[in-house]
PDB file of C-alpha atoms in Angstrom:
ATOM      1  CA  UNK A  22      66.240 107.481  72.553  1.00 46.00           C
ATOM      2  CA  UNK A  23      63.625 105.968  74.417  1.00 54.00           C
ATOM      3  CA  UNK A  24      60.460 107.611  75.246  1.00 70.00           C
ATOM      4  CA  UNK A  25      58.097 107.124  77.892  1.00 78.00           C
ATOM      5  CA  UNK A  26      55.715 105.612  75.507  1.00 84.00           C
ATOM      6  CA  UNK A  27      57.412 102.390  75.445  1.00 86.00           C
ATOM      7  CA  UNK A  28      57.988 101.722  79.859  1.00 87.00           C
ATOM      8  CA  UNK A  29      54.010 102.679  79.627  1.00 90.00           C
ATOM      9  CA  UNK A  30      53.280 100.182  77.707  1.00 91.00           C
ATOM     10  CA  UNK A  31      55.438  97.597  79.860  1.00 93.00           C
ATOM     11  CA  UNK A  32      53.344  98.745  82.797  1.00 91.00           C
ATOM     12  CA  UNK A  33      49.858  98.499  80.873  1.00 91.00           C
ATOM     13  CA  UNK A  34      51.019  94.719  80.008  1.00 92.00           C
ATOM     14  CA  UNK A  35      50.134  94.403  83.661  1.00 92.00           C
ATOM     15  CA  UNK A  36      46.469  94.958  82.657  1.00 91.00           C
ATOM     16  CA  UNK A  37      44.981  92.048  81.229  1.00 88.00           C
ATOM     17  CA  UNK A  38      43.207  94.025  78.739  1.00 89.00           C
ATOM     18  CA  UNK A  39      45.736  95.591  77.753  1.00 92.00           C
ATOM     19  CA  UNK A  40      48.007  92.544  77.716  1.00 92.00           C
ATOM     20  CA  UNK A  41      45.546  91.160  74.973  1.00 91.00           C
ATOM     21  CA  UNK A  42      45.911  94.082  72.743  1.00 92.00           C
ATOM     22  CA  UNK A  43      49.303  94.135  72.691  1.00 93.00           C
ATOM     23  CA  UNK A  44      49.192  90.234  71.768  1.00 92.00           C
ATOM     24  CA  UNK A  45      46.860  90.747  69.143  1.00 90.00           C
ATOM     25  CA  UNK A  46      48.830  93.885  67.438  1.00 90.00           C
ATOM     26  CA  UNK A  47      52.227  94.064  68.522  1.00 91.00           C
ATOM     27  CA  UNK A  48      54.559  91.714  66.747  1.00 91.00           C
ATOM     28  CA  UNK A  49      58.206  90.880  67.678  1.00 91.00           C
ATOM     29  CA  UNK A  50      61.296  88.501  68.081  1.00 92.00           C
ATOM     30  CA  UNK A  51      63.433  86.849  71.158  1.00 93.00           C
ATOM     31  CA  UNK A  52      65.858  89.873  70.518  1.00 95.00           C
ATOM     32  CA  UNK A  53      63.074  92.347  70.851  1.00 95.00           C
ATOM     33  CA  UNK A  54      62.042  90.622  74.183  1.00 95.00           C
ATOM     34  CA  UNK A  55      65.693  90.377  75.502  1.00 96.00           C
ATOM     35  CA  UNK A  56      66.405  94.090  74.953  1.00 95.00           C
ATOM     36  CA  UNK A  57      62.764  94.764  77.086  1.00 95.00           C
ATOM     37  CA  UNK A  58      64.460  92.719  79.809  1.00 96.00           C
ATOM     38  CA  UNK A  59      68.043  94.137  79.748  1.00 95.00           C
ATOM     39  CA  UNK A  60      66.756  98.017  79.454  1.00 95.00           C
ATOM     40  CA  UNK A  61      64.088  97.534  81.799  1.00 95.00           C
ATOM     41  CA  UNK A  62      66.524  95.750  84.588  1.00 95.00           C
ATOM     42  CA  UNK A  63      68.405  99.166  84.864  1.00 95.00           C
ATOM     43  CA  UNK A  64      65.530  99.974  87.029  1.00 93.00           C
ATOM     44  CA  UNK A  65      65.630  97.523  90.146  1.00 93.00           C
ATOM     45  CA  UNK A  66      69.391  97.351  89.556  1.00 94.00           C
ATOM     46  CA  UNK A  67      69.671 101.014  90.394  1.00 93.00           C
ATOM     47  CA  UNK A  68      67.115 100.709  93.576  1.00 91.00           C
ATOM     48  CA  UNK A  69      69.122  97.597  94.727  1.00 91.00           C
ATOM     49  CA  UNK A  70      72.446  99.929  94.917  1.00 92.00           C
ATOM     50  CA  UNK A  71      70.517 102.730  96.165  1.00 91.00           C
ATOM     51  CA  UNK A  72      69.477 100.471  98.961  1.00 89.00           C
ATOM     52  CA  UNK A  73      73.017  99.206  99.536  1.00 88.00           C
ATOM     53  CA  UNK A  74      74.099 102.752  99.247  1.00 86.00           C
ATOM     54  CA  UNK A  75      71.671 104.148 102.191  1.00 86.00           C
ATOM     55  CA  UNK A  76      72.563 101.382 104.344  1.00 82.00           C
ATOM     56  CA  UNK A  77      76.340 102.302 103.871  1.00 79.00           C
ATOM     57  CA  UNK A  78      75.444 106.218 104.592  1.00 80.00           C
ATOM     58  CA  UNK A  79      73.707 104.795 107.941  1.00 79.00           C
ATOM     59  CA  UNK A  80      76.604 102.729 108.753  1.00 74.00           C
ATOM     60  CA  UNK A  81      78.644 105.519 108.534  1.00 72.00           C
ATOM     61  CA  UNK A  82      76.528 108.024 110.586  1.00 72.00           C
ATOM     62  CA  UNK A  83      76.233 105.945 113.326  1.00 70.00           C
ATOM     63  CA  UNK A  84      79.603 103.832 113.579  1.00 64.00           C
ATOM     64  CA  UNK A  85      80.956 107.738 113.021  1.00 58.00           C
ATOM     65  CA  UNK A  86      79.077 108.767 116.154  1.00 59.00           C
ATOM     66  CA  UNK A  87      80.189 106.288 118.090  1.00 52.00           C
ATOM     67  CA  UNK A  88      83.494 107.032 117.320  1.00 52.00           C
ATOM     68  CA  UNK A  89      83.381 110.416 118.052  1.00 54.00           C
ATOM     69  CA  UNK A  90      82.293 109.855 121.298  1.00 48.00           C
ATOM     70  CA  UNK A  91      84.416 106.580 122.083  1.00 50.00           C
ATOM     71  CA  UNK A  92      88.106 106.902 123.468  1.00 49.00           C
ATOM     72  CA  UNK A  93      89.605 104.985 120.228  1.00 49.00           C
ATOM     73  CA  UNK A  94      87.225 107.252 117.858  1.00 47.00           C
ATOM     74  CA  UNK A  95      89.888 107.504 114.788  1.00 47.00           C
ATOM     75  CA  UNK A  96      89.605 103.534 114.743  1.00 53.00           C
ATOM     76  CA  UNK A  97      85.964 103.583 114.943  1.00 50.00           C
ATOM     77  CA  UNK A  98      85.811 106.157 112.127  1.00 48.00           C
ATOM     78  CA  UNK A  99      88.149 104.150 110.247  1.00 52.00           C
ATOM     79  CA  UNK A 100      86.047 100.940 110.651  1.00 55.00           C
ATOM     80  CA  UNK A 101      82.587 103.014 109.841  1.00 51.00           C
ATOM     81  CA  UNK A 102      84.439 104.085 106.280  1.00 53.00           C
ATOM     82  CA  UNK A 103      85.476 100.470 105.563  1.00 56.00           C
ATOM     83  CA  UNK A 104      81.651  98.945 106.497  1.00 62.00           C
ATOM     84  CA  UNK A 105      80.332 101.832 104.400  1.00 62.00           C
ATOM     85  CA  UNK A 106      82.167 101.269 101.399  1.00 71.00           C
ATOM     86  CA  UNK A 107      81.563  97.749 101.655  1.00 77.00           C
ATOM     87  CA  UNK A 108      77.988  98.322 101.421  1.00 80.00           C
ATOM     88  CA  UNK A 109      78.573 100.410  98.746  1.00 80.00           C
ATOM     89  CA  UNK A 110      80.385  97.840  96.728  1.00 85.00           C
ATOM     90  CA  UNK A 111      78.243  95.274  97.664  1.00 87.00           C
ATOM     91  CA  UNK A 112      75.505  97.509  96.124  1.00 88.00           C
ATOM     92  CA  UNK A 113      77.399  97.804  92.609  1.00 91.00           C
ATOM     93  CA  UNK A 114      77.667  94.105  92.754  1.00 92.00           C
ATOM     94  CA  UNK A 115      74.256  93.596  93.252  1.00 93.00           C
ATOM     95  CA  UNK A 116      73.224  95.569  90.530  1.00 93.00           C
ATOM     96  CA  UNK A 117      75.555  93.939  88.006  1.00 95.00           C
ATOM     97  CA  UNK A 118      74.032  90.876  89.290  1.00 95.00           C
ATOM     98  CA  UNK A 119      70.728  91.802  88.529  1.00 94.00           C
ATOM     99  CA  UNK A 120      71.410  92.825  85.152  1.00 95.00           C
ATOM    100  CA  UNK A 121      73.008  89.701  84.116  1.00 96.00           C
ATOM    101  CA  UNK A 122      71.011  87.188  85.806  1.00 96.00           C
ATOM    102  CA  UNK A 123      67.399  88.631  84.728  1.00 96.00           C
ATOM    103  CA  UNK A 124      68.131  88.000  80.919  1.00 96.00           C
ATOM    104  CA  UNK A 125      69.386  84.455  81.986  1.00 96.00           C
ATOM    105  CA  UNK A 126      66.688  83.770  84.190  1.00 95.00           C
ATOM    106  CA  UNK A 127      64.289  85.293  81.775  1.00 96.00           C
ATOM    107  CA  UNK A 128      65.419  82.651  78.998  1.00 96.00           C
ATOM    108  CA  UNK A 129      64.962  79.781  81.526  1.00 95.00           C
ATOM    109  CA  UNK A 130      61.608  80.835  83.175  1.00 94.00           C
ATOM    110  CA  UNK A 131      60.180  81.588  79.521  1.00 95.00           C
ATOM    111  CA  UNK A 132      61.430  78.183  78.298  1.00 95.00           C
ATOM    112  CA  UNK A 133      59.876  76.146  81.239  1.00 95.00           C
ATOM    113  CA  UNK A 134      56.545  77.927  80.010  1.00 96.00           C
ATOM    114  CA  UNK A 135      56.892  77.406  76.652  1.00 96.00           C
ATOM    115  CA  UNK A 136      57.729  73.675  76.933  1.00 96.00           C
ATOM    116  CA  UNK A 137      54.900  72.609  79.027  1.00 96.00           C
ATOM    117  CA  UNK A 138      52.315  74.467  76.808  1.00 96.00           C
ATOM    118  CA  UNK A 139      53.560  72.768  73.754  1.00 95.00           C
ATOM    119  CA  UNK A 140      53.572  69.780  75.813  1.00 95.00           C
ATOM    120  CA  UNK A 141      49.903  70.361  76.161  1.00 95.00           C
ATOM    121  CA  UNK A 142      49.284  71.336  72.817  1.00 94.00           C
ATOM    122  CA  UNK A 143      50.180  74.881  72.356  1.00 93.00           C
ATOM    123  CA  UNK A 144      50.497  76.515  69.532  1.00 90.00           C
ATOM    124  CA  UNK A 145      52.715  79.629  69.994  1.00 92.00           C
ATOM    125  CA  UNK A 146      56.183  79.962  68.894  1.00 94.00           C
ATOM    126  CA  UNK A 147      59.286  80.263  71.524  1.00 95.00           C
ATOM    127  CA  UNK A 148      59.894  83.649  70.106  1.00 95.00           C
ATOM    128  CA  UNK A 149      56.457  85.197  70.218  1.00 94.00           C
ATOM    129  CA  UNK A 150      55.943  83.670  73.522  1.00 96.00           C
ATOM    130  CA  UNK A 151      59.334  85.060  74.812  1.00 96.00           C
ATOM    131  CA  UNK A 152      58.423  88.767  73.232  1.00 96.00           C
ATOM    132  CA  UNK A 153      55.055  88.957  74.998  1.00 96.00           C
ATOM    133  CA  UNK A 154      56.308  87.894  78.266  1.00 96.00           C
ATOM    134  CA  UNK A 155      59.148  90.475  78.452  1.00 96.00           C
ATOM    135  CA  UNK A 156      56.466  93.081  78.550  1.00 96.00           C
ATOM    136  CA  UNK A 157      55.026  91.591  81.790  1.00 95.00           C
ATOM    137  CA  UNK A 158      58.467  90.962  83.501  1.00 95.00           C
ATOM    138  CA  UNK A 159      59.643  94.898  82.095  1.00 95.00           C
ATOM    139  CA  UNK A 160      56.416  96.224  83.959  1.00 94.00           C
ATOM    140  CA  UNK A 161      57.619  94.966  87.332  1.00 92.00           C
ATOM    141  CA  UNK A 162      60.738  96.271  86.688  1.00 94.00           C
ATOM    142  CA  UNK A 163      59.286  99.597  86.162  1.00 92.00           C
ATOM    143  CA  UNK A 164      57.569  99.272  89.174  1.00 89.00           C
ATOM    144  CA  UNK A 165      60.578  98.152  91.125  1.00 87.00           C
ATOM    145  CA  UNK A 166      60.742 101.353  93.301  1.00 86.00           C
ATOM    146  CA  UNK A 167      57.582 100.696  94.775  1.00 85.00           C
ATOM    147  CA  UNK A 168      58.286  96.884  95.013  1.00 81.00           C
ATOM    148  CA  UNK A 169      61.754  97.609  96.665  1.00 80.00           C
ATOM    149  CA  UNK A 170      61.300 100.773  98.600  1.00 80.00           C
ATOM    150  CA  UNK A 171      57.800  99.707  99.766  1.00 79.00           C
ATOM    151  CA  UNK A 172      58.907  96.454 101.423  1.00 73.00           C
ATOM    152  CA  UNK A 173      60.606  98.877 104.199  1.00 76.00           C
ATOM    153  CA  UNK A 174      57.075 100.095 104.757  1.00 80.00           C
ATOM    154  CA  UNK A 175      56.170  99.134 108.568  1.00 78.00           C
ATOM    155  CA  UNK A 176      53.137  97.008 108.462  1.00 77.00           C
ATOM    156  CA  UNK A 177      52.064  96.964 104.551  1.00 81.00           C
ATOM    157  CA  UNK A 178      55.387  96.125 103.650  1.00 78.00           C
ATOM    158  CA  UNK A 179      54.932  92.683 103.465  1.00 80.00           C
ATOM    159  CA  UNK A 180      51.984  92.828 101.458  1.00 84.00           C
ATOM    160  CA  UNK A 181      53.425  94.834  98.951  1.00 83.00           C
ATOM    161  CA  UNK A 182      56.077  92.260  98.325  1.00 80.00           C
ATOM    162  CA  UNK A 183      53.402  89.449  98.449  1.00 85.00           C
ATOM    163  CA  UNK A 184      51.252  91.266  95.640  1.00 85.00           C
ATOM    164  CA  UNK A 185      54.504  91.882  93.912  1.00 84.00           C
ATOM    165  CA  UNK A 186      55.209  88.342  93.595  1.00 82.00           C
ATOM    166  CA  UNK A 187      51.592  86.678  93.492  1.00 89.00           C
ATOM    167  CA  UNK A 188      49.655  89.462  91.019  1.00 90.00           C
ATOM    168  CA  UNK A 189      51.740  88.502  87.848  1.00 91.00           C
ATOM    169  CA  UNK A 190      50.396  84.634  87.743  1.00 93.00           C
ATOM    170  CA  UNK A 191      47.326  86.190  86.028  1.00 94.00           C
ATOM    171  CA  UNK A 192      48.918  87.940  83.293  1.00 94.00           C
ATOM    172  CA  UNK A 193      51.219  85.491  82.703  1.00 95.00           C
ATOM    173  CA  UNK A 194      48.149  82.767  82.608  1.00 95.00           C
ATOM    174  CA  UNK A 195      46.467  85.278  80.082  1.00 94.00           C
ATOM    175  CA  UNK A 196      49.358  85.212  78.029  1.00 95.00           C
ATOM    176  CA  UNK A 197      50.190  81.565  77.723  1.00 95.00           C
ATOM    177  CA  UNK A 198      46.267  81.072  77.138  1.00 95.00           C
ATOM    178  CA  UNK A 199      46.052  83.376  74.143  1.00 94.00           C
ATOM    179  CA  UNK A 200      49.419  82.876  72.662  1.00 94.00           C
ATOM    180  CA  UNK A 201      49.169  79.199  72.603  1.00 95.00           C
ATOM    181  CA  UNK A 202      45.215  79.092  72.146  1.00 93.00           C
ATOM    182  CA  UNK A 203      45.262  76.823  75.556  1.00 95.00           C
ATOM    183  CA  UNK A 204      41.881  76.088  77.460  1.00 94.00           C
ATOM    184  CA  UNK A 205      41.770  77.782  81.179  1.00 94.00           C
ATOM    185  CA  UNK A 206      42.443  74.427  82.779  1.00 96.00           C
ATOM    186  CA  UNK A 207      45.724  73.582  80.649  1.00 95.00           C
ATOM    187  CA  UNK A 208      47.160  77.148  80.979  1.00 95.00           C
ATOM    188  CA  UNK A 209      46.301  77.599  84.730  1.00 95.00           C
ATOM    189  CA  UNK A 210      48.582  74.368  84.929  1.00 96.00           C
ATOM    190  CA  UNK A 211      51.455  75.774  82.693  1.00 95.00           C
ATOM    191  CA  UNK A 212      51.469  78.692  84.906  1.00 95.00           C
ATOM    192  CA  UNK A 213      51.125  76.832  88.356  1.00 94.00           C
ATOM    193  CA  UNK A 214      52.927  74.029  88.010  1.00 93.00           C
ATOM    194  CA  UNK A 215      56.432  75.452  87.871  1.00 92.00           C
ATOM    195  CA  UNK A 216      55.595  77.189  90.992  1.00 91.00           C
ATOM    196  CA  UNK A 217      54.468  74.334  92.903  1.00 92.00           C
ATOM    197  CA  UNK A 218      57.962  72.615  91.697  1.00 91.00           C
ATOM    198  CA  UNK A 219      59.593  75.034  93.591  1.00 90.00           C
ATOM    199  CA  UNK A 220      58.014  75.469  96.406  1.00 89.00           C
ATOM    200  CA  UNK A 221      58.162  71.646  97.055  1.00 91.00           C
ATOM    201  CA  UNK A 222      62.077  71.548  95.827  1.00 89.00           C
ATOM    202  CA  UNK A 223      62.369  74.180  98.659  1.00 86.00           C
ATOM    203  CA  UNK A 224      60.610  72.444 101.306  1.00 86.00           C
ATOM    204  CA  UNK A 225      62.629  69.570 100.721  1.00 87.00           C
ATOM    205  CA  UNK A 226      66.021  71.545 100.436  1.00 86.00           C
ATOM    206  CA  UNK A 227      65.024  72.928 104.064  1.00 84.00           C
ATOM    207  CA  UNK A 228      63.940  69.597 105.669  1.00 83.00           C
ATOM    208  CA  UNK A 229      67.501  68.637 106.677  1.00 80.00           C
ATOM    209  CA  UNK A 230      68.184  72.025 108.010  1.00 76.00           C
ATOM    210  CA  UNK A 231      65.328  71.868 109.971  1.00 74.00           C
ATOM    211  CA  UNK A 232      65.605  68.196 111.369  1.00 71.00           C
ATOM    212  CA  UNK A 233      69.353  69.369 112.679  1.00 70.00           C
ATOM    213  CA  UNK A 234      68.147  72.417 114.457  1.00 66.00           C
ATOM    214  CA  UNK A 235      65.492  70.069 116.206  1.00 67.00           C
ATOM    215  CA  UNK A 236      68.172  67.528 116.738  1.00 65.00           C
ATOM    216  CA  UNK A 237      70.302  69.809 118.527  1.00 58.00           C
ATOM    217  CA  UNK A 238      67.397  71.161 121.017  1.00 54.00           C
ATOM    218  CA  UNK A 239      66.593  67.966 121.616  1.00 55.00           C
TER     219      UNK A 239
END
Protein backbone atom coordinates (compact mmCIF):
# COMPACT_ATOMS: atom_id res chain seq x y z
CA UNK A 1 0.00 0.00 0.00
CA UNK A 2 1.35 3.42 -0.98
CA UNK A 3 2.14 5.80 1.85
CA UNK A 4 2.08 9.57 1.62
CA UNK A 5 5.84 9.76 1.17
CA UNK A 6 5.62 8.82 -2.51
CA UNK A 7 3.03 11.46 -3.61
CA UNK A 8 4.84 14.05 -1.49
CA UNK A 9 8.06 13.23 -3.36
CA UNK A 10 6.18 13.78 -6.63
CA UNK A 11 5.05 17.21 -5.46
CA UNK A 12 8.54 18.08 -4.21
CA UNK A 13 9.94 17.23 -7.65
CA UNK A 14 8.33 20.47 -8.86
CA UNK A 15 10.91 22.29 -6.72
CA UNK A 16 14.15 22.44 -8.77
CA UNK A 17 16.50 21.64 -5.87
CA UNK A 18 14.40 18.63 -4.85
CA UNK A 19 14.26 17.45 -8.47
CA UNK A 20 18.06 17.59 -8.67
CA UNK A 21 18.29 15.34 -5.60
CA UNK A 22 15.83 12.86 -7.08
CA UNK A 23 17.89 12.67 -10.29
CA UNK A 24 21.08 12.14 -8.30
CA UNK A 25 19.79 9.58 -5.80
CA UNK A 26 16.82 7.69 -7.28
CA UNK A 27 16.96 5.03 -9.96
CA UNK A 28 14.09 3.60 -11.96
CA UNK A 29 12.87 2.41 -15.33
CA UNK A 30 10.25 3.37 -17.90
CA UNK A 31 7.86 0.89 -16.25
CA UNK A 32 8.35 2.60 -12.89
CA UNK A 33 7.64 5.94 -14.56
CA UNK A 34 4.45 4.65 -16.15
CA UNK A 35 3.32 3.32 -12.77
CA UNK A 36 3.79 6.81 -11.35
CA UNK A 37 1.66 8.27 -14.15
CA UNK A 38 -1.12 5.67 -13.93
CA UNK A 39 -1.42 5.87 -10.14
CA UNK A 40 -1.28 9.66 -9.97
CA UNK A 41 -3.74 10.10 -12.86
CA UNK A 42 -6.50 8.75 -10.61
CA UNK A 43 -6.67 12.11 -8.83
CA UNK A 44 -7.23 14.40 -11.87
CA UNK A 45 -9.66 11.82 -13.26
CA UNK A 46 -11.61 11.91 -9.99
CA UNK A 47 -11.58 15.73 -10.00
CA UNK A 48 -13.01 15.90 -13.51
CA UNK A 49 -15.69 13.36 -12.59
CA UNK A 50 -16.65 15.43 -9.53
CA UNK A 51 -16.91 18.59 -11.68
CA UNK A 52 -19.27 16.87 -14.12
CA UNK A 53 -21.23 15.35 -11.23
CA UNK A 54 -21.69 18.79 -9.65
CA UNK A 55 -22.82 20.17 -13.01
CA UNK A 56 -25.32 17.33 -13.29
CA UNK A 57 -26.66 17.98 -9.79
CA UNK A 58 -27.03 21.68 -10.61
CA UNK A 59 -29.00 20.78 -13.73
CA UNK A 60 -31.20 18.49 -11.65
CA UNK A 61 -31.78 21.24 -9.09
CA UNK A 62 -32.51 24.01 -11.59
CA UNK A 63 -34.67 22.02 -13.99
CA UNK A 64 -36.39 20.27 -11.11
CA UNK A 65 -37.34 23.61 -9.58
CA UNK A 66 -38.56 24.93 -12.93
CA UNK A 67 -40.45 21.71 -13.53
CA UNK A 68 -42.24 21.89 -10.21
CA UNK A 69 -43.48 25.38 -11.08
CA UNK A 70 -44.38 24.70 -14.71
CA UNK A 71 -47.56 23.18 -16.05
CA UNK A 72 -45.65 20.36 -17.74
CA UNK A 73 -43.72 19.73 -14.53
CA UNK A 74 -43.50 15.95 -15.00
CA UNK A 75 -41.86 16.37 -18.41
CA UNK A 76 -39.36 18.90 -17.06
CA UNK A 77 -38.50 16.68 -14.11
CA UNK A 78 -37.99 13.76 -16.47
CA UNK A 79 -35.67 15.84 -18.66
CA UNK A 80 -33.74 17.08 -15.63
CA UNK A 81 -33.02 13.48 -14.65
CA UNK A 82 -31.94 12.69 -18.20
CA UNK A 83 -29.60 15.70 -18.45
CA UNK A 84 -28.24 15.20 -14.94
CA UNK A 85 -27.50 11.56 -15.66
CA UNK A 86 -25.90 12.60 -18.94
CA UNK A 87 -23.43 14.83 -17.10
CA UNK A 88 -22.57 12.01 -14.70
CA UNK A 89 -22.02 9.62 -17.60
CA UNK A 90 -19.87 12.21 -19.38
CA UNK A 91 -17.84 12.56 -16.18
CA UNK A 92 -17.20 8.81 -16.08
CA UNK A 93 -16.15 8.80 -19.75
CA UNK A 94 -13.82 11.77 -19.24
CA UNK A 95 -12.28 10.20 -16.13
CA UNK A 96 -11.57 6.95 -17.98
CA UNK A 97 -10.20 8.89 -20.96
CA UNK A 98 -7.78 10.79 -18.70
CA UNK A 99 -6.46 7.58 -17.16
CA UNK A 100 -5.97 6.01 -20.60
CA UNK A 101 -4.58 9.04 -22.43
CA UNK A 102 -2.17 10.26 -19.76
CA UNK A 103 0.28 7.33 -20.11
CA UNK A 104 0.06 7.54 -23.91
CA UNK A 105 0.67 11.30 -24.00
CA UNK A 106 3.43 10.90 -21.45
CA UNK A 107 5.27 8.38 -23.64
CA UNK A 108 4.90 10.63 -26.69
CA UNK A 109 5.91 13.81 -24.84
CA UNK A 110 8.96 12.31 -23.16
CA UNK A 111 9.87 10.64 -26.45
CA UNK A 112 9.95 14.00 -28.24
CA UNK A 113 12.04 15.59 -25.48
CA UNK A 114 14.45 12.65 -25.37
CA UNK A 115 14.84 12.62 -29.17
CA UNK A 116 15.57 16.36 -29.30
CA UNK A 117 17.99 16.06 -26.38
CA UNK A 118 19.79 13.22 -28.17
CA UNK A 119 20.04 15.30 -31.35
CA UNK A 120 21.73 18.04 -29.33
CA UNK A 121 24.19 15.57 -27.83
CA UNK A 122 22.25 14.40 -24.78
CA UNK A 123 23.70 11.42 -22.93
CA UNK A 124 20.73 10.19 -20.90
CA UNK A 125 18.74 7.08 -21.80
CA UNK A 126 15.03 7.27 -22.61
CA UNK A 127 14.26 5.04 -19.62
CA UNK A 128 16.01 7.40 -17.18
CA UNK A 129 14.49 10.46 -18.83
CA UNK A 130 10.96 9.03 -18.61
CA UNK A 131 11.39 7.87 -15.01
CA UNK A 132 12.47 11.28 -13.74
CA UNK A 133 9.95 13.15 -15.92
CA UNK A 134 7.18 11.00 -14.44
CA UNK A 135 7.83 12.61 -11.06
CA UNK A 136 7.05 16.05 -12.49
CA UNK A 137 3.84 14.94 -14.19
CA UNK A 138 2.78 12.94 -11.15
CA UNK A 139 3.39 16.02 -8.98
CA UNK A 140 1.10 18.05 -11.22
CA UNK A 141 -1.51 15.29 -10.99
CA UNK A 142 -1.40 15.41 -7.20
CA UNK A 143 -2.07 19.16 -7.37
CA UNK A 144 -5.05 18.54 -9.69
CA UNK A 145 -7.70 19.58 -7.11
CA UNK A 146 -6.09 23.02 -6.80
CA UNK A 147 -5.74 23.36 -10.57
CA UNK A 148 -9.19 22.03 -11.54
CA UNK A 149 -11.31 23.66 -8.85
CA UNK A 150 -9.12 26.76 -8.68
CA UNK A 151 -10.04 27.46 -12.30
CA UNK A 152 -13.59 28.26 -11.19
CA UNK A 153 -12.49 30.87 -8.63
CA UNK A 154 -13.53 34.32 -9.91
CA UNK A 155 -10.74 36.65 -11.01
CA UNK A 156 -7.83 34.31 -10.21
CA UNK A 157 -9.04 31.15 -11.95
CA UNK A 158 -7.29 31.94 -15.23
CA UNK A 159 -4.12 32.90 -13.35
CA UNK A 160 -4.08 29.52 -11.60
CA UNK A 161 -4.53 27.73 -14.92
CA UNK A 162 -1.78 29.80 -16.56
CA UNK A 163 0.65 29.03 -13.74
CA UNK A 164 -0.24 25.34 -13.89
CA UNK A 165 0.59 25.29 -17.61
CA UNK A 166 3.65 27.56 -17.55
CA UNK A 167 5.50 26.61 -14.37
CA UNK A 168 6.35 22.98 -15.33
CA UNK A 169 8.52 24.32 -18.16
CA UNK A 170 11.27 25.15 -15.67
CA UNK A 171 11.42 21.76 -13.88
CA UNK A 172 11.50 20.03 -17.28
CA UNK A 173 14.34 22.34 -18.30
CA UNK A 174 16.29 21.44 -15.16
CA UNK A 175 15.58 17.76 -15.71
CA UNK A 176 16.79 17.75 -19.32
CA UNK A 177 19.85 19.81 -18.46
CA UNK A 178 20.87 17.43 -15.67
CA UNK A 179 19.90 14.03 -17.12
CA UNK A 180 21.36 14.72 -20.57
CA UNK A 181 24.27 16.91 -19.45
CA UNK A 182 23.31 19.71 -21.84
CA UNK A 183 24.17 23.38 -21.55
CA UNK A 184 21.50 25.96 -20.77
CA UNK A 185 20.77 27.00 -24.34
CA UNK A 186 20.39 23.46 -25.68
CA UNK A 187 18.24 22.38 -22.73
CA UNK A 188 16.01 25.43 -23.21
CA UNK A 189 15.61 24.69 -26.93
CA UNK A 190 14.65 21.07 -26.18
CA UNK A 191 11.89 22.22 -23.81
CA UNK A 192 10.62 25.26 -25.70
CA UNK A 193 10.77 24.00 -29.31
CA UNK A 194 7.83 21.54 -29.03
CA UNK A 195 5.71 24.22 -27.33
CA UNK A 196 6.44 26.74 -30.09
CA UNK A 197 5.68 24.16 -32.77
CA UNK A 198 2.33 23.29 -31.14
CA UNK A 199 1.38 26.97 -30.86
CA UNK A 200 2.23 27.58 -34.53
CA UNK A 201 0.29 24.46 -35.56
CA UNK A 202 -2.74 25.59 -33.52
CA UNK A 203 -2.63 29.05 -35.11
CA UNK A 204 -2.38 27.57 -38.60
CA UNK A 205 -5.32 25.28 -37.91
CA UNK A 206 -7.40 28.22 -36.66
CA UNK A 207 -6.66 30.50 -39.63
CA UNK A 208 -9.23 28.88 -42.01
CA UNK A 209 -11.98 29.16 -39.37
CA UNK A 210 -11.11 32.78 -38.56
CA UNK A 211 -11.01 33.60 -42.28
CA UNK A 212 -14.41 31.94 -42.75
CA UNK A 213 -15.94 33.97 -39.91
CA UNK A 214 -14.67 37.26 -41.34
CA UNK A 215 -15.79 36.23 -44.83
CA UNK A 216 -19.33 35.64 -43.59
CA UNK A 217 -19.41 38.98 -41.72
CA UNK A 218 -18.13 40.94 -44.69
